């Protein structure tokens, strides 16, 4: 038979403590944290052995891939055959999440977008930092197309950073058209699909709920086209149709619209006032009244000389109401028999029509 001798060990009391983790641990961090324990043994001759989820025997806590929540870590201290145990809860904090709706501008030029931000998880309130091209911005509306970096930091120091892009708008429309009284002008949005369109006022439009109405206004008119996306986002753009009297603008060529766009680029069509609209109409008219043909003297008391190096094909004289009074080919026109006032000379040279305003005194 076998016999065993048991010897009782008198283990002195020892306080074993796991030091708190000083810095917040955020979900999503890939961090290895060295856990630290201490005790009040007078000899300090023992050894520590750690355990727990994602904890190595030497006390390394690997947070990679761990979700937010509480994790129980344990340590054993073995000294002279005496074993002491302690445990502690280590909390992995929830990291904020950025959810955003990016509203890019609908119209291609001159309009801005916005970012509707929603922060989830983490511990609020949050500190929000917004930057674009390295510069800090203070708002998330009225944003020009570009990239915007947003950082949210919660009360535990956990942070998230996302980059959102405001893209250029999709739809374009020519903002200024010039027509003669009585003419028709297509007002086309490109592309004409992917949104619904509404034009206002509907006055003298072939349709008010299409992308390409035909306009036939009797006077200079500002139309507003509103595009609405399937998401419900909508935005508007103004389109100005300048209507000139037929005796001024007969002979306009299709290229003239581009010339006007350059000439009148200082006009803000989106915010044009009634006075500015009247000035716009005058500038367009003057564009044709100031071609490189001279009428002298002007003002005149009767005789007017036409000075041009080109051969004159015809000269038509109109009064202010648009009524033609005479037609000639001579380089000198006699207005002596007419009443004092403003007259218009429509001069045809080199296959183009030039209008000059003459004042009879």
mmCIF file of C-alpha atoms in Angstrom:
data_model
loop_
_atom_site.group_PDB
_atom_site.id
_atom_site.type_symbol
_atom_site.label_atom_id
_atom_site.label_comp_id
_atom_site.label_asym_id
_atom_site.label_seq_id
_atom_site.Cartn_x
_atom_site.Cartn_y
_atom_site.Cartn_z
ATOM 1 C CA UNK A 1 0.000 0.000 0.000
ATOM 2 C CA UNK A 2 1.018 3.609 -0.614
ATOM 3 C CA UNK A 3 0.988 6.410 1.870
ATOM 4 C CA UNK A 4 0.939 10.212 1.318
ATOM 5 C CA UNK A 5 1.971 12.965 3.623
ATOM 6 C CA UNK A 6 0.089 16.262 3.315
ATOM 7 C CA UNK A 7 1.617 19.443 4.564
ATOM 8 C CA UNK A 8 -0.508 22.494 5.119
ATOM 9 C CA UNK A 9 0.826 25.777 3.715
ATOM 10 C CA UNK A 10 0.014 28.894 5.635
ATOM 11 C CA UNK A 11 -0.537 31.510 2.869
ATOM 12 C CA UNK A 12 -0.325 35.052 4.129
ATOM 13 C CA UNK A 13 -3.015 37.481 2.946
ATOM 14 C CA UNK A 14 -1.979 39.447 -0.135
ATOM 15 C CA UNK A 15 -3.976 42.164 -1.916
ATOM 16 C CA UNK A 16 -3.833 41.538 -5.673
ATOM 17 C CA UNK A 17 -4.999 44.415 -7.855
ATOM 18 C CA UNK A 18 -5.339 44.897 -11.632
ATOM 19 C CA UNK A 19 -4.455 48.453 -12.569
ATOM 20 C CA UNK A 20 -7.244 50.268 -14.492
ATOM 21 C CA UNK A 21 -6.610 50.859 -18.192
ATOM 22 C CA UNK A 22 -5.859 54.578 -18.417
ATOM 23 C CA UNK A 23 -6.864 55.389 -22.009
ATOM 24 C CA UNK A 24 -10.233 54.657 -23.548
ATOM 25 C CA UNK A 25 -10.347 51.640 -25.818
ATOM 26 C CA UNK A 26 -12.530 52.256 -28.870
ATOM 27 C CA UNK A 27 -14.250 49.571 -30.900
ATOM 28 C CA UNK A 28 -12.430 49.135 -34.174
ATOM 29 C CA UNK A 29 -9.027 49.953 -32.726
ATOM 30 C CA UNK A 30 -6.294 47.443 -33.449
ATOM 31 C CA UNK A 31 -4.422 47.835 -30.186
ATOM 32 C CA UNK A 32 -2.424 45.543 -27.927
ATOM 33 C CA UNK A 33 -2.657 46.733 -24.322
ATOM 34 C CA UNK A 34 -0.262 45.502 -21.673
ATOM 35 C CA UNK A 35 -2.319 44.748 -18.576
ATOM 36 C CA UNK A 36 -0.622 45.509 -15.272
ATOM 37 C CA UNK A 37 -1.212 43.927 -11.844
ATOM 38 C CA UNK A 38 0.311 44.716 -8.464
ATOM 39 C CA UNK A 39 0.318 43.193 -4.986
ATOM 40 C CA UNK A 40 1.599 43.985 -1.526
ATOM 41 C CA UNK A 41 3.703 40.852 -1.005
ATOM 42 C CA UNK A 42 6.890 41.760 0.907
ATOM 43 C CA UNK A 43 8.982 39.372 -1.184
ATOM 44 C CA UNK A 44 7.580 39.942 -4.699
ATOM 45 C CA UNK A 45 8.976 36.546 -5.709
ATOM 46 C CA UNK A 46 5.854 35.225 -7.378
ATOM 47 C CA UNK A 47 4.710 35.082 -11.018
ATOM 48 C CA UNK A 48 1.621 36.339 -12.836
ATOM 49 C CA UNK A 49 -0.505 34.356 -15.264
ATOM 50 C CA UNK A 50 -3.264 36.165 -17.158
ATOM 51 C CA UNK A 51 -6.392 34.773 -18.816
ATOM 52 C CA UNK A 52 -9.583 35.945 -20.500
ATOM 53 C CA UNK A 53 -10.797 36.505 -24.042
ATOM 54 C CA UNK A 54 -8.036 37.844 -26.316
ATOM 55 C CA UNK A 55 -5.659 37.994 -23.315
ATOM 56 C CA UNK A 56 -2.277 36.226 -23.486
ATOM 57 C CA UNK A 57 -0.661 34.557 -20.471
ATOM 58 C CA UNK A 58 1.766 37.483 -20.137
ATOM 59 C CA UNK A 59 -1.078 40.020 -19.981
ATOM 60 C CA UNK A 60 -1.314 41.342 -23.511
ATOM 61 C CA UNK A 61 -4.933 42.252 -24.366
ATOM 62 C CA UNK A 62 -5.472 42.308 -28.155
ATOM 63 C CA UNK A 63 -8.508 44.456 -29.026
ATOM 64 C CA UNK A 64 -8.411 43.734 -32.770
ATOM 65 C CA UNK A 65 -11.844 42.757 -34.050
ATOM 66 C CA UNK A 66 -13.589 43.148 -30.694
ATOM 67 C CA UNK A 67 -16.970 44.824 -30.562
ATOM 68 C CA UNK A 68 -17.891 47.370 -27.932
ATOM 69 C CA UNK A 69 -18.808 45.917 -24.549
ATOM 70 C CA UNK A 70 -17.387 44.694 -21.239
ATOM 71 C CA UNK A 71 -14.600 42.096 -21.165
ATOM 72 C CA UNK A 72 -13.571 40.200 -18.012
ATOM 73 C CA UNK A 73 -9.801 39.759 -17.596
ATOM 74 C CA UNK A 74 -8.283 37.589 -14.830
ATOM 75 C CA UNK A 75 -4.858 37.276 -13.266
ATOM 76 C CA UNK A 76 -3.328 34.714 -10.920
ATOM 77 C CA UNK A 77 -0.345 35.449 -8.733
ATOM 78 C CA UNK A 78 1.581 32.354 -7.594
ATOM 79 C CA UNK A 79 4.117 32.770 -4.795
ATOM 80 C CA UNK A 80 5.636 29.938 -2.793
ATOM 81 C CA UNK A 81 2.757 27.650 -3.699
ATOM 82 C CA UNK A 82 0.175 30.237 -2.730
ATOM 83 C CA UNK A 83 -2.198 31.292 -5.482
ATOM 84 C CA UNK A 84 -4.046 34.609 -5.469
ATOM 85 C CA UNK A 85 -6.651 35.659 -8.021
ATOM 86 C CA UNK A 86 -8.188 38.914 -9.195
ATOM 87 C CA UNK A 87 -10.372 40.031 -12.076
ATOM 88 C CA UNK A 88 -11.486 43.277 -13.621
ATOM 89 C CA UNK A 89 -13.903 44.462 -16.295
ATOM 90 C CA UNK A 90 -12.257 46.256 -19.231
ATOM 91 C CA UNK A 91 -14.703 48.237 -21.316
ATOM 92 C CA UNK A 92 -14.365 48.741 -25.062
ATOM 93 C CA UNK A 93 -16.242 51.911 -25.896
ATOM 94 C CA UNK A 94 -18.611 52.249 -28.803
ATOM 95 C CA UNK A 95 -17.100 54.213 -31.694
ATOM 96 C CA UNK A 96 -19.235 56.884 -33.399
ATOM 97 C CA UNK A 97 -20.577 56.141 -36.864
ATOM 98 C CA UNK A 98 -21.202 58.768 -39.516
ATOM 99 C CA UNK A 99 -24.252 58.399 -41.689
ATOM 100 C CA UNK A 100 -24.738 61.179 -44.212
ATOM 101 C CA UNK A 101 -27.027 62.087 -47.051
ATOM 102 C CA UNK A 102 -25.056 63.951 -49.709
ATOM 103 C CA UNK A 103 -27.146 66.399 -51.702
ATOM 104 C CA UNK A 104 -25.130 67.355 -54.767
ATOM 105 C CA UNK A 105 -26.430 70.329 -56.757
ATOM 106 C CA UNK A 106 -28.956 69.497 -59.450
ATOM 107 C CA UNK A 107 -27.846 72.200 -61.874
ATOM 108 C CA UNK A 108 -24.330 72.049 -63.287
ATOM 109 C CA UNK A 109 -23.137 75.625 -62.790
ATOM 110 C CA UNK A 110 -23.546 78.198 -60.058
ATOM 111 C CA UNK A 111 -25.303 76.062 -57.441
ATOM 112 C CA UNK A 112 -24.150 74.384 -54.243
ATOM 113 C CA UNK A 113 -24.901 71.205 -52.350
ATOM 114 C CA UNK A 114 -25.167 70.098 -48.739
ATOM 115 C CA UNK A 115 -24.405 67.190 -46.423
ATOM 116 C CA UNK A 116 -27.072 66.057 -43.944
ATOM 117 C CA UNK A 117 -25.098 64.439 -41.119
ATOM 118 C CA UNK A 118 -26.372 61.847 -38.622
ATOM 119 C CA UNK A 119 -24.022 60.542 -35.900
ATOM 120 C CA UNK A 120 -24.808 57.195 -34.315
ATOM 121 C CA UNK A 121 -23.246 55.265 -31.409
ATOM 122 C CA UNK A 122 -20.440 56.629 -29.299
ATOM 123 C CA UNK A 123 -21.107 58.892 -26.343
ATOM 124 C CA UNK A 124 -22.348 62.360 -27.139
ATOM 125 C CA UNK A 125 -22.123 65.265 -27.320
ATOM 126 C CA UNK A 126 -19.637 65.153 -30.161
ATOM 127 C CA UNK A 127 -16.924 67.480 -31.369
ATOM 128 C CA UNK A 128 -17.253 67.868 -35.129
ATOM 129 C CA UNK A 129 -14.406 68.959 -37.399
ATOM 130 C CA UNK A 130 -15.018 69.707 -41.067
ATOM 131 C CA UNK A 131 -12.290 70.377 -43.588
ATOM 132 C CA UNK A 132 -12.079 70.873 -47.330
ATOM 133 C CA UNK A 133 -8.777 71.065 -49.202
ATOM 134 C CA UNK A 134 -7.036 71.383 -45.833
ATOM 135 C CA UNK A 135 -9.104 74.373 -44.693
ATOM 136 C CA UNK A 136 -11.596 74.286 -41.817
ATOM 137 C CA UNK A 137 -15.210 75.037 -42.715
ATOM 138 C CA UNK A 138 -18.020 75.940 -40.333
ATOM 139 C CA UNK A 139 -21.093 74.570 -42.061
ATOM 140 C CA UNK A 140 -22.335 71.692 -44.171
ATOM 141 C CA UNK A 141 -24.671 73.621 -46.443
ATOM 142 C CA UNK A 142 -23.940 75.880 -49.423
ATOM 143 C CA UNK A 143 -21.039 73.599 -50.330
ATOM 144 C CA UNK A 144 -19.273 73.925 -53.657
ATOM 145 C CA UNK A 145 -18.488 70.682 -55.509
ATOM 146 C CA UNK A 146 -15.484 68.911 -53.956
ATOM 147 C CA UNK A 147 -14.370 66.553 -51.187
ATOM 148 C CA UNK A 148 -15.221 67.197 -47.530
ATOM 149 C CA UNK A 149 -13.571 65.398 -44.611
ATOM 150 C CA UNK A 150 -15.674 65.120 -41.459
ATOM 151 C CA UNK A 151 -14.325 63.938 -38.100
ATOM 152 C CA UNK A 152 -16.540 63.232 -35.072
ATOM 153 C CA UNK A 153 -14.969 62.769 -31.608
ATOM 154 C CA UNK A 154 -17.130 61.583 -28.711
ATOM 155 C CA UNK A 155 -16.772 62.179 -24.967
ATOM 156 C CA UNK A 156 -14.525 59.100 -24.568
ATOM 157 C CA UNK A 157 -12.121 60.296 -27.238
ATOM 158 C CA UNK A 158 -13.343 57.719 -29.763
ATOM 159 C CA UNK A 159 -13.424 59.147 -33.240
ATOM 160 C CA UNK A 160 -14.495 58.424 -36.780
ATOM 161 C CA UNK A 161 -13.459 60.132 -40.002
ATOM 162 C CA UNK A 162 -15.213 59.966 -43.353
ATOM 163 C CA UNK A 163 -14.788 61.786 -46.656
ATOM 164 C CA UNK A 164 -17.872 62.792 -48.642
ATOM 165 C CA UNK A 165 -17.958 64.131 -52.182
ATOM 166 C CA UNK A 166 -20.240 66.852 -53.508
ATOM 167 C CA UNK A 167 -20.335 66.203 -57.242
ATOM 168 C CA UNK A 168 -21.014 68.659 -60.045
ATOM 169 C CA UNK A 169 -24.638 69.118 -60.975
ATOM 170 C CA UNK A 170 -26.241 67.024 -63.701
ATOM 171 C CA UNK A 171 -28.546 69.371 -65.585
ATOM 172 C CA UNK A 172 -27.762 72.388 -67.755
ATOM 173 C CA UNK A 173 -29.873 75.015 -69.461
ATOM 174 C CA UNK A 174 -28.854 78.086 -71.456
ATOM 175 C CA UNK A 175 -29.559 81.022 -69.107
ATOM 176 C CA UNK A 176 -30.001 83.747 -71.788
ATOM 177 C CA UNK A 177 -31.771 83.674 -75.130
ATOM 178 C CA UNK A 178 -32.316 86.596 -77.511
ATOM 179 C CA UNK A 179 -35.155 86.513 -80.014
ATOM 180 C CA UNK A 180 -37.059 88.864 -82.252
ATOM 181 C CA UNK A 181 -40.651 89.708 -81.389
ATOM 182 C CA UNK A 182 -42.881 86.977 -82.737
ATOM 183 C CA UNK A 183 -40.146 84.345 -82.923
ATOM 184 C CA UNK A 184 -40.135 81.060 -81.032
ATOM 185 C CA UNK A 185 -37.272 79.767 -78.910
ATOM 186 C CA UNK A 186 -36.697 76.230 -77.521
ATOM 187 C CA UNK A 187 -35.744 76.263 -73.840
ATOM 188 C CA UNK A 188 -34.083 72.870 -73.514
ATOM 189 C CA UNK A 189 -32.758 71.174 -70.381
ATOM 190 C CA UNK A 190 -29.968 68.638 -70.896
ATOM 191 C CA UNK A 191 -30.298 65.793 -70.187
ATOM 192 C CA UNK A 192 -34.056 65.781 -70.426
ATOM 193 C CA UNK A 193 -34.590 62.632 -68.333
ATOM 194 C CA UNK A 194 -34.080 61.491 -64.745
ATOM 195 C CA UNK A 195 -36.116 64.296 -63.172
ATOM 196 C CA UNK A 196 -39.446 66.045 -63.535
ATOM 197 C CA UNK A 197 -39.435 69.644 -64.738
ATOM 198 C CA UNK A 198 -41.825 72.485 -64.105
ATOM 199 C CA UNK A 199 -41.658 75.913 -65.769
ATOM 200 C CA UNK A 200 -43.078 79.112 -64.359
ATOM 201 C CA UNK A 201 -44.719 81.244 -65.528
ATOM 202 C CA UNK A 202 -46.378 78.989 -68.089
ATOM 203 C CA UNK A 203 -47.213 82.122 -70.124
ATOM 204 C CA UNK A 204 -46.732 81.427 -73.848
ATOM 205 C CA UNK A 205 -44.911 78.135 -73.369
ATOM 206 C CA UNK A 206 -45.797 75.073 -75.413
ATOM 207 C CA UNK A 207 -45.683 73.021 -72.177
ATOM 208 C CA UNK A 208 -44.884 73.782 -68.554
ATOM 209 C CA UNK A 209 -44.105 70.243 -67.307
ATOM 210 C CA UNK A 210 -41.557 69.138 -69.909
ATOM 211 C CA UNK A 211 -37.800 69.485 -70.384
ATOM 212 C CA UNK A 212 -37.941 71.343 -73.716
ATOM 213 C CA UNK A 213 -40.798 73.842 -74.016
ATOM 214 C CA UNK A 214 -41.014 76.276 -76.924
ATOM 215 C CA UNK A 215 -41.254 79.874 -75.716
ATOM 216 C CA UNK A 216 -43.011 82.635 -77.636
ATOM 217 C CA UNK A 217 -43.182 85.560 -75.195
ATOM 218 C CA UNK A 218 -44.344 88.940 -76.395
ATOM 219 C CA UNK A 219 -41.914 90.741 -74.094
ATOM 220 C CA UNK A 220 -38.682 90.017 -72.242
ATOM 221 C CA UNK A 221 -39.499 87.334 -69.679
ATOM 222 C CA UNK A 222 -37.729 85.490 -66.879
ATOM 223 C CA UNK A 223 -38.770 81.838 -66.730
ATOM 224 C CA UNK A 224 -37.924 79.590 -63.779
ATOM 225 C CA UNK A 225 -37.447 75.865 -64.335
ATOM 226 C CA UNK A 226 -37.576 73.586 -61.290
ATOM 227 C CA UNK A 227 -36.064 70.105 -61.526
ATOM 228 C CA UNK A 228 -37.214 67.501 -58.987
ATOM 229 C CA UNK A 229 -35.347 64.229 -58.533
ATOM 230 C CA UNK A 230 -37.038 60.944 -57.545
ATOM 231 C CA UNK A 231 -35.550 61.448 -54.046
ATOM 232 C CA UNK A 232 -37.607 64.625 -53.665
ATOM 233 C CA UNK A 233 -34.611 66.969 -53.908
ATOM 234 C CA UNK A 234 -35.410 69.954 -56.089
ATOM 235 C CA UNK A 235 -33.705 73.108 -57.308
ATOM 236 C CA UNK A 236 -34.518 75.911 -59.711
ATOM 237 C CA UNK A 237 -32.725 77.820 -62.440
ATOM 238 C CA UNK A 238 -33.722 81.030 -64.193
ATOM 239 C CA UNK A 239 -33.835 81.405 -67.957
ATOM 240 C CA UNK A 240 -34.122 84.894 -69.473
ATOM 241 C CA UNK A 241 -35.656 85.348 -72.907
ATOM 242 C CA UNK A 242 -34.835 88.826 -74.225
ATOM 243 C CA UNK A 243 -37.367 89.964 -76.836
ATOM 244 C CA UNK A 244 -36.247 92.724 -79.222
ATOM 245 C CA UNK A 245 -38.378 94.668 -81.690
ATOM 246 C CA UNK A 246 -38.235 93.061 -85.114
ATOM 247 C CA UNK A 247 -36.787 96.195 -86.765
ATOM 248 C CA UNK A 248 -33.745 95.932 -84.481
ATOM 249 C CA UNK A 249 -33.002 92.256 -84.536
ATOM 250 C CA UNK A 250 -33.949 91.051 -88.032
ATOM 251 C CA UNK A 251 -30.937 89.213 -89.355
ATOM 252 C CA UNK A 252 -29.769 87.743 -86.056
ATOM 253 C CA UNK A 253 -27.634 84.683 -86.594
ATOM 254 C CA UNK A 254 -27.530 81.622 -84.277
ATOM 255 C CA UNK A 255 -23.997 82.557 -83.179
ATOM 256 C CA UNK A 256 -25.215 85.792 -81.634
ATOM 257 C CA UNK A 257 -26.480 84.048 -78.494
ATOM 258 C CA UNK A 258 -22.878 83.112 -77.621
ATOM 259 C CA UNK A 259 -21.764 86.689 -78.173
ATOM 260 C CA UNK A 260 -24.450 87.884 -75.790
ATOM 261 C CA UNK A 261 -23.411 85.328 -73.183
ATOM 262 C CA UNK A 262 -19.896 86.802 -73.216
ATOM 263 C CA UNK A 263 -21.118 90.378 -73.366
ATOM 264 C CA UNK A 264 -23.536 89.943 -70.465
ATOM 265 C CA UNK A 265 -21.543 87.572 -68.259
ATOM 266 C CA UNK A 266 -21.699 90.082 -65.388
ATOM 267 C CA UNK A 267 -25.456 89.540 -65.031
ATOM 268 C CA UNK A 268 -26.520 87.191 -62.236
ATOM 269 C CA UNK A 269 -29.497 85.572 -63.919
ATOM 270 C CA UNK A 270 -30.427 83.734 -60.712
ATOM 271 C CA UNK A 271 -30.959 86.993 -58.800
ATOM 272 C CA UNK A 272 -31.811 89.434 -61.560
ATOM 273 C CA UNK A 273 -33.964 92.395 -60.541
ATOM 274 C CA UNK A 274 -36.536 94.212 -62.634
ATOM 275 C CA UNK A 275 -34.116 97.101 -63.153
ATOM 276 C CA UNK A 276 -31.309 94.744 -64.156
ATOM 277 C CA UNK A 277 -33.659 93.026 -66.579
ATOM 278 C CA UNK A 278 -34.384 96.370 -68.231
ATOM 279 C CA UNK A 279 -30.646 97.101 -68.424
ATOM 280 C CA UNK A 280 -30.078 93.685 -69.934
ATOM 281 C CA UNK A 281 -32.626 94.409 -72.636
ATOM 282 C CA UNK A 282 -30.964 97.757 -73.385
ATOM 283 C CA UNK A 283 -27.482 96.251 -73.574
ATOM 284 C CA UNK A 284 -28.634 93.596 -75.992
ATOM 285 C CA UNK A 285 -30.277 96.231 -78.186
ATOM 286 C CA UNK A 286 -27.189 98.425 -78.037
ATOM 287 C CA UNK A 287 -25.097 95.475 -79.129
ATOM 288 C CA UNK A 288 -26.754 95.823 -82.541
ATOM 289 C CA UNK A 289 -26.889 99.583 -82.493
ATOM 290 C CA UNK A 290 -23.116 99.935 -82.112
ATOM 291 C CA UNK A 291 -21.706 97.956 -85.041
ATOM 292 C CA UNK A 292 -18.782 99.354 -87.028
ATOM 293 C CA UNK A 293 -20.834 101.676 -89.225
ATOM 294 C CA UNK A 294 -21.024 105.378 -88.476
ATOM 295 C CA UNK A 295 -23.944 107.739 -89.032
ATOM 296 C CA UNK A 296 -22.954 111.415 -88.859
ATOM 297 C CA UNK A 297 -23.898 113.887 -87.688
ATOM 298 C CA UNK A 298 -25.906 112.335 -84.870
ATOM 299 C CA UNK A 299 -27.964 114.071 -83.524
ATOM 300 C CA UNK A 300 -28.876 115.728 -86.819
ATOM 301 C CA UNK A 301 -31.173 118.476 -88.038
ATOM 302 C CA UNK A 302 -31.921 116.675 -91.298
ATOM 303 C CA UNK A 303 -29.095 115.173 -93.362
ATOM 304 C CA UNK A 304 -27.400 111.969 -92.192
ATOM 305 C CA UNK A 305 -24.299 110.478 -93.831
ATOM 306 C CA UNK A 306 -23.554 106.748 -93.717
ATOM 307 C CA UNK A 307 -19.813 106.099 -93.320
ATOM 308 C CA UNK A 308 -18.617 102.564 -94.048
ATOM 309 C CA UNK A 309 -15.937 100.955 -96.217
ATOM 310 C CA UNK A 310 -18.464 98.328 -97.300
ATOM 311 C CA UNK A 311 -20.929 98.578 -100.158
ATOM 312 C CA UNK A 312 -24.406 99.368 -98.891
ATOM 313 C CA UNK A 313 -27.100 97.046 -100.197
ATOM 314 C CA UNK A 314 -30.047 98.874 -98.647
ATOM 315 C CA UNK A 315 -31.042 101.334 -95.911
ATOM 316 C CA UNK A 316 -34.455 101.207 -94.278
ATOM 317 C CA UNK A 317 -35.666 103.946 -91.936
ATOM 318 C CA UNK A 318 -38.079 103.103 -89.092
ATOM 319 C CA UNK A 319 -39.770 105.251 -86.496
ATOM 320 C CA UNK A 320 -39.834 104.284 -82.828
ATOM 321 C CA UNK A 321 -43.049 102.284 -83.258
ATOM 322 C CA UNK A 322 -41.376 100.055 -85.849
ATOM 323 C CA UNK A 323 -43.108 101.510 -88.904
ATOM 324 C CA UNK A 324 -40.860 101.655 -91.993
ATOM 325 C CA UNK A 325 -40.819 105.199 -93.420
ATOM 326 C CA UNK A 326 -38.444 104.907 -96.383
ATOM 327 C CA UNK A 327 -35.972 102.629 -98.127
ATOM 328 C CA UNK A 328 -32.866 103.793 -99.995
ATOM 329 C CA UNK A 329 -29.377 102.798 -101.151
ATOM 330 C CA UNK A 330 -27.772 106.221 -100.966
ATOM 331 C CA UNK A 331 -24.983 107.067 -98.511
ATOM 332 C CA UNK A 332 -26.919 110.165 -97.417
ATOM 333 C CA UNK A 333 -30.409 110.150 -95.934
ATOM 334 C CA UNK A 334 -32.570 113.271 -95.627
ATOM 335 C CA UNK A 335 -34.852 113.334 -92.567
ATOM 336 C CA UNK A 336 -35.862 116.977 -92.956
ATOM 337 C CA UNK A 337 -39.483 116.140 -93.674
ATOM 338 C CA UNK A 338 -39.857 114.000 -90.541
ATOM 339 C CA UNK A 339 -40.872 115.084 -87.050
ATOM 340 C CA UNK A 340 -38.246 115.461 -84.365
ATOM 341 C CA UNK A 341 -37.590 112.256 -82.481
ATOM 342 C CA UNK A 342 -35.745 108.914 -82.550
ATOM 343 C CA UNK A 343 -35.358 106.892 -85.760
ATOM 344 C CA UNK A 344 -33.664 103.626 -86.584
ATOM 345 C CA UNK A 345 -31.625 102.931 -89.696
ATOM 346 C CA UNK A 346 -31.470 99.283 -90.697
ATOM 347 C CA UNK A 347 -28.394 99.086 -92.912
ATOM 348 C CA UNK A 348 -27.693 95.939 -94.904
ATOM 349 C CA UNK A 349 -24.049 95.437 -95.867
ATOM 350 C CA UNK A 350 -21.976 92.327 -96.597
ATOM 351 C CA UNK A 351 -24.876 89.989 -95.875
ATOM 352 C CA UNK A 352 -25.433 91.336 -92.383
ATOM 353 C CA UNK A 353 -27.934 93.728 -90.882
ATOM 354 C CA UNK A 354 -26.732 96.654 -88.765
ATOM 355 C CA UNK A 355 -29.023 98.916 -86.785
ATOM 356 C CA UNK A 356 -28.208 102.524 -85.931
ATOM 357 C CA UNK A 357 -30.215 104.894 -83.768
ATOM 358 C CA UNK A 358 -30.475 108.447 -85.071
ATOM 359 C CA UNK A 359 -31.858 111.458 -83.209
ATOM 360 C CA UNK A 360 -33.530 114.184 -85.271
ATOM 361 C CA UNK A 361 -33.507 117.601 -83.555
#
